[in-house]
Tab-separated table of C-alpha atoms in Angstrom:
chain	number	residue	atom	x	y	z
A	1	MET	CA	94.312	95.969	218.640
A	2	THR	CA	94.519	92.361	219.853
A	3	ASP	CA	91.378	90.259	220.134
A	4	PHE	CA	91.560	90.267	223.948
A	5	THR	CA	91.932	94.051	224.008
A	6	LYS	CA	88.911	94.398	221.757
A	7	ALA	CA	86.922	91.921	223.840
A	8	LYS	CA	87.738	93.828	227.039
A	9	LYS	CA	86.634	97.067	225.414
A	10	TRP	CA	83.301	95.568	224.352
A	11	LEU	CA	82.733	94.320	227.898
A	12	ASN	CA	83.778	97.588	229.512
A	13	ASP	CA	81.599	99.636	227.154
A	14	ALA	CA	78.553	97.391	227.567
A	15	ASP	CA	75.531	98.664	229.476
A	16	ALA	CA	74.646	95.040	230.179
A	17	VAL	CA	76.274	91.620	229.891
A	18	ILE	CA	74.454	88.367	229.175
A	19	VAL	CA	76.349	85.226	230.137
A	20	THR	CA	75.457	81.880	228.599
A	21	ALA	CA	77.147	78.949	230.303
A	22	GLY	CA	77.098	75.293	229.311
A	23	ASN	CA	78.937	72.033	229.928
A	24	GLY	CA	82.312	73.663	229.346
A	25	MET	CA	81.744	75.951	232.310
A	26	ALA	CA	80.434	73.074	234.422
A	27	ARG	CA	83.687	71.207	233.826
A	28	GLU	CA	85.591	74.245	235.070
A	29	GLU	CA	83.573	73.976	238.286
A	30	GLY	CA	84.452	70.300	238.673
A	31	LEU	CA	81.378	68.610	237.193
A	32	ASP	CA	81.835	66.631	233.985
A	33	ILE	CA	78.724	64.527	233.530
A	34	LEU	CA	80.201	62.586	230.609
A	35	SER	CA	83.509	61.593	232.192
A	36	GLU	CA	84.097	57.993	233.311
A	37	GLU	CA	87.111	59.015	235.385
A	38	ASN	CA	86.662	58.181	239.079
A	39	PHE	CA	82.942	57.373	238.722
A	40	ASP	CA	83.318	53.708	239.608
A	41	ASP	CA	85.543	54.610	242.562
A	42	LEU	CA	83.110	57.177	243.944
A	43	TYR	CA	79.850	55.394	243.164
A	44	GLY	CA	80.899	51.758	242.894
A	45	ASP	CA	77.608	50.221	244.109
A	46	VAL	CA	75.622	52.206	241.553
A	47	ALA	CA	78.089	51.452	238.751
A	48	GLU	CA	77.990	47.732	239.422
A	49	LYS	CA	74.245	47.348	239.956
A	50	TYR	CA	73.046	49.533	237.086
A	51	ASP	CA	76.010	49.290	234.680
A	52	VAL	CA	76.402	53.065	234.489
A	53	HIS	CA	79.800	54.704	234.478
A	54	THR	CA	79.166	58.434	234.097
A	55	ILE	CA	77.062	60.896	236.060
A	56	GLY	CA	74.982	61.591	232.970
A	57	ASP	CA	74.125	57.920	232.444
A	58	ALA	CA	73.341	57.473	236.134
A	59	LEU	CA	71.004	60.483	236.163
A	60	ASP	CA	69.108	58.961	233.255
A	61	LYS	CA	68.684	55.657	235.105
A	62	LYS	CA	65.574	54.827	237.103
A	63	PHE	CA	66.668	53.081	240.283
A	64	ALA	CA	64.869	50.191	241.961
A	65	SER	CA	63.645	52.300	244.869
A	66	TRP	CA	63.206	55.939	245.827
A	67	THR	CA	65.564	55.399	248.764
A	68	GLU	CA	68.341	54.279	246.408
A	69	GLN	CA	67.541	57.120	244.066
A	70	TRP	CA	67.714	59.796	246.732
A	71	THR	CA	70.821	58.267	248.298
A	72	PHE	CA	72.660	58.621	244.983
A	73	TRP	CA	71.221	62.055	244.189
A	74	SER	CA	72.247	63.239	247.639
A	75	GLN	CA	75.813	62.060	247.116
A	76	LEU	CA	76.019	64.041	243.877
A	77	ILE	CA	74.495	67.198	245.315
A	78	ASN	CA	76.652	66.990	248.420
A	79	ASN	CA	79.843	66.459	246.414
A	80	TYR	CA	79.307	69.100	243.748
A	81	SER	CA	76.993	71.708	245.284
A	82	LEU	CA	76.928	71.646	249.077
A	83	ASN	CA	80.724	71.491	249.227
A	84	TYR	CA	81.295	73.801	246.261
A	85	GLU	CA	84.154	76.301	246.149
A	86	PRO	CA	84.258	78.748	243.215
A	87	SER	CA	86.993	78.040	240.696
A	88	GLU	CA	89.457	80.595	239.348
A	89	SER	CA	87.181	80.852	236.313
A	90	MET	CA	84.144	81.719	238.411
A	91	LEU	CA	86.072	84.299	240.425
A	92	ALA	CA	87.304	85.859	237.176
A	93	LEU	CA	83.722	86.057	235.918
A	94	LYS	CA	82.642	87.770	239.147
A	95	LYS	CA	85.408	90.319	238.628
A	96	LEU	CA	84.301	90.960	235.041
A	97	LEU	CA	80.662	91.475	236.034
A	98	LYS	CA	81.302	93.640	239.093
A	99	GLY	CA	79.225	96.797	238.813
A	100	LYS	CA	77.534	95.587	235.616
A	101	GLU	CA	73.929	94.860	234.840
A	102	TYR	CA	73.930	91.182	233.949
A	103	PHE	CA	71.858	88.086	233.399
A	104	ILE	CA	73.083	84.489	233.361
A	105	ALA	CA	71.401	81.751	231.328
A	106	THR	CA	72.902	78.352	232.014
A	107	SER	CA	72.384	74.669	231.344
A	108	THR	CA	74.584	73.825	234.340
A	109	PHE	CA	72.235	72.575	237.034
A	110	ALA	CA	74.479	72.340	240.099
A	111	HIS	CA	73.700	75.754	241.642
A	112	PHE	CA	77.203	77.007	240.834
A	113	PHE	CA	76.357	80.627	240.111
A	114	GLU	CA	74.053	80.991	243.098
A	115	ASN	CA	76.674	79.437	245.379
A	116	ALA	CA	79.288	81.813	243.963
A	117	GLY	CA	77.217	84.786	245.089
A	118	PHE	CA	75.536	85.936	241.882
A	119	ASN	CA	72.056	87.437	242.191
A	120	GLU	CA	69.547	84.556	242.087
A	121	ASN	CA	67.024	86.830	240.353
A	122	ARG	CA	69.503	87.234	237.501
A	123	ILE	CA	69.941	83.523	236.765
A	124	PHE	CA	67.882	81.256	234.516
A	125	ASN	CA	68.677	77.556	234.931
A	126	ALA	CA	67.432	76.259	231.598
A	127	PHE	CA	67.878	72.607	232.613
A	128	GLY	CA	66.694	73.061	236.172
A	129	ASP	CA	68.593	73.030	239.442
A	130	TRP	CA	69.264	69.859	241.387
A	131	THR	CA	69.161	71.691	244.717
A	132	LYS	CA	65.423	72.015	244.008
A	133	MET	CA	62.849	69.227	243.819
A	134	GLN	CA	59.445	68.823	242.203
A	135	CYS	CA	56.505	66.453	242.458
A	136	SER	CA	56.952	63.206	240.516
A	137	SER	CA	53.217	62.931	239.771
A	138	GLY	CA	53.509	64.850	236.519
A	139	ILE	CA	51.532	67.751	237.956
A	140	ASN	CA	53.312	71.003	238.730
A	141	HIS	CA	52.902	71.479	242.469
A	142	GLY	CA	55.786	73.938	242.728
A	143	LEU	CA	59.434	73.677	243.674
A	144	LYS	CA	60.999	73.007	247.062
A	145	ASP	CA	64.592	73.295	248.264
A	146	ASP	CA	66.045	69.804	248.729
A	147	ARG	CA	69.289	70.598	250.548
A	148	GLU	CA	68.024	69.590	253.980
A	149	VAL	CA	66.824	66.283	252.496
A	150	VAL	CA	70.298	65.796	251.033
A	151	ARG	CA	71.922	66.426	254.421
A	152	GLN	CA	69.647	63.859	256.039
A	153	PHE	CA	70.515	61.202	253.452
A	154	ILE	CA	74.234	61.950	253.766
A	155	ALA	CA	74.025	61.663	257.548
A	156	ALA	CA	72.157	58.347	257.268
A	157	GLY	CA	74.563	56.877	254.695
A	158	LYS	CA	73.863	53.196	254.038
A	159	ASN	CA	71.275	53.256	256.831
A	160	ALA	CA	68.947	55.539	254.856
A	161	THR	CA	65.344	54.325	254.889
A	162	GLU	CA	62.178	55.043	252.961
A	163	ASP	CA	60.901	57.505	255.562
A	164	LEU	CA	63.620	59.970	254.477
A	165	VAL	CA	62.250	60.134	250.911
A	166	PRO	CA	60.595	63.571	250.514
A	167	LYS	CA	56.895	63.654	249.632
A	168	CYS	CA	54.792	66.271	247.885
A	169	GLU	CA	52.837	68.407	250.344
A	170	VAL	CA	49.890	68.499	247.935
A	171	CYS	CA	49.430	64.896	246.768
A	172	ASN	CA	51.953	62.877	248.824
A	173	SER	CA	53.777	61.607	245.715
A	174	GLU	CA	57.524	61.206	245.957
A	175	MET	CA	59.594	64.247	245.053
A	176	GLU	CA	62.250	64.143	242.350
A	177	LEU	CA	65.033	66.440	241.204
A	178	HIS	CA	64.099	69.572	239.289
A	179	MET	CA	65.853	68.420	236.133
A	180	PRO	CA	64.711	67.170	232.704
A	181	LEU	CA	65.100	63.512	233.689
A	182	ASN	CA	61.676	62.654	232.289
A	183	ALA	CA	58.548	64.256	230.823
A	184	HIS	CA	57.647	65.748	234.228
A	185	PHE	CA	60.177	68.575	234.039
A	186	TYR	CA	58.723	72.055	234.453
A	187	PRO	CA	61.073	74.907	233.475
A	188	ASP	CA	61.346	77.806	235.872
A	189	THR	CA	58.848	80.108	234.157
A	190	ASP	CA	59.481	82.978	236.587
A	191	ALA	CA	63.207	83.013	235.836
A	192	ASN	CA	62.491	82.647	232.123
A	193	ALA	CA	60.161	85.648	232.278
A	194	ARG	CA	62.769	87.724	234.140
A	195	MET	CA	65.310	86.918	231.455
A	196	ARG	CA	62.909	87.901	228.677
A	197	TRP	CA	62.227	91.231	230.412
A	198	PHE	CA	65.983	91.773	230.738
A	199	LEU	CA	66.496	91.133	227.029
A	200	THR	CA	63.614	93.402	226.052
A	201	GLY	CA	64.812	96.174	228.344
A	202	ASN	CA	68.250	96.217	226.758
A	203	GLU	CA	67.374	95.973	223.072
A	204	ASP	CA	68.518	99.546	222.358
A	205	LYS	CA	71.544	99.501	224.668
A	206	LYS	CA	75.106	98.301	224.313
A	207	VAL	CA	75.100	94.604	225.226
A	208	ALA	CA	77.867	92.015	225.301
A	209	ILE	CA	76.970	88.333	225.243
A	210	LEU	CA	79.660	86.205	226.842
A	211	GLU	CA	79.319	82.539	225.863
A	212	LEU	CA	81.142	80.073	228.095
A	213	GLY	CA	81.331	76.433	227.071
A	214	VAL	CA	77.951	76.121	225.368
A	215	ASP	CA	77.824	73.054	223.117
A	216	GLU	CA	75.405	70.960	221.054
A	217	THR	CA	73.629	69.729	224.198
A	218	SER	CA	72.229	73.202	224.840
A	219	PRO	CA	71.560	74.856	221.460
A	220	GLN	CA	68.873	77.041	223.042
A	221	LEU	CA	71.708	78.991	224.662
A	222	LEU	CA	73.586	79.461	221.394
A	223	ASP	CA	71.433	79.941	218.306
A	224	PRO	CA	68.858	82.392	219.767
A	225	MET	CA	71.613	84.556	221.245
A	226	VAL	CA	73.423	84.758	217.920
A	227	LYS	CA	70.136	85.794	216.303
A	228	LEU	CA	69.702	88.576	218.861
A	229	VAL	CA	73.155	89.971	218.125
A	230	GLU	CA	72.364	89.875	214.410
A	231	GLN	CA	69.174	91.836	215.132
A	232	PHE	CA	70.552	94.575	217.387
A	233	GLY	CA	73.407	96.686	216.043
A	234	ASP	CA	74.892	97.661	219.419
A	235	TRP	CA	75.199	94.078	220.651
A	236	HIS	CA	78.438	92.056	220.550
A	237	TYR	CA	79.153	88.342	220.906
A	238	LEU	CA	82.169	86.840	222.690
A	239	ALA	CA	82.575	83.072	222.755
A	240	ALA	CA	84.839	80.405	224.197
A	241	ASP	CA	85.219	76.995	222.547
A	242	LEU	CA	84.329	78.323	219.092
A	243	ARG	CA	86.177	79.330	215.962
A	244	GLN	CA	85.475	82.623	214.246
A	245	ASP	CA	84.194	80.894	211.107
A	246	ASP	CA	81.595	79.058	213.248
A	247	LEU	CA	79.708	82.359	213.484
A	248	PRO	CA	77.554	83.916	210.713
A	249	ASP	CA	79.284	86.100	208.114
A	250	ASP	CA	77.184	89.151	208.966
A	251	LEU	CA	78.304	88.899	212.591
A	252	GLN	CA	82.053	88.841	212.009
A	253	LYS	CA	82.630	92.527	212.833
A	254	ARG	CA	80.627	92.305	216.078
A	255	SER	CA	81.828	88.947	217.344
A	256	LEU	CA	84.983	87.333	218.641
A	257	ALA	CA	85.353	83.566	218.958
A	258	PHE	CA	88.238	82.149	220.962
A	259	ASP	CA	89.306	78.600	220.220
A	260	SER	CA	90.096	78.056	223.899
A	261	ASN	CA	88.184	76.884	226.952
A	262	SER	CA	86.176	79.052	229.313
A	263	HIS	CA	88.950	79.170	231.895
A	264	ASP	CA	91.536	80.557	229.481
A	265	LEU	CA	89.136	83.132	228.083
A	266	LEU	CA	87.996	84.372	231.479
A	267	MET	CA	91.508	84.569	232.904
A	268	ASN	CA	92.669	86.654	229.944
A	269	LEU	CA	89.651	88.948	230.064
A	270	ALA	CA	89.989	89.504	233.818
A	271	LYS	CA	93.685	90.558	233.638
């Protein structure tokens, strides 16, 4: 039995599938926050003024004004989320999960899975979601959808003014992206709770964990999941971007690691 045949059997036999998706999956959907390619061409004013040359570095930068900040954020969200089309990889994942009970835990923050049509109540965005915004005061006043704000900034272009900057309905502080850009980040506790209930409800069932492009930037999506598979005898672990010897010895018979990217793994599994 080939590894792909075995992996397909584990997925087909599973009562539930847990997907963990990291930077590798984000790259498949067109967003590589660490790449310098094309950044200066797309965001030349930002690159020159703040000496940043990747999306990741620019997200970490505090801009001189909220208008500048929201203008740049809006360009990112418009480019990668509002105009998003699911990749072959995402369509393959949808095919694999059709008819399955599933939950998705992801450090990708660009609303990919929601835009692709997955159930929003079955997604936990561990690093937030940049189509949502939160109060910048440091007090949790709840989350708001920011996509209409983004559309307004895109329409205004270089004529955007301070009056477009969204304000908190509770304290009138400026709103910021729902991402861990500073100490103000509040994880989505409701989604986290739903995921925990999903895990608890499937402890005694056949479960396949499908890891897609999780790396050292999101260990909370890797190590705890491996521990769960070690704990529950009917759980299996399937991973892209890993070697088999990267996984614990006692997990070797219930795990398969494919030293290939998420796209290649998903396309082979969906055949």
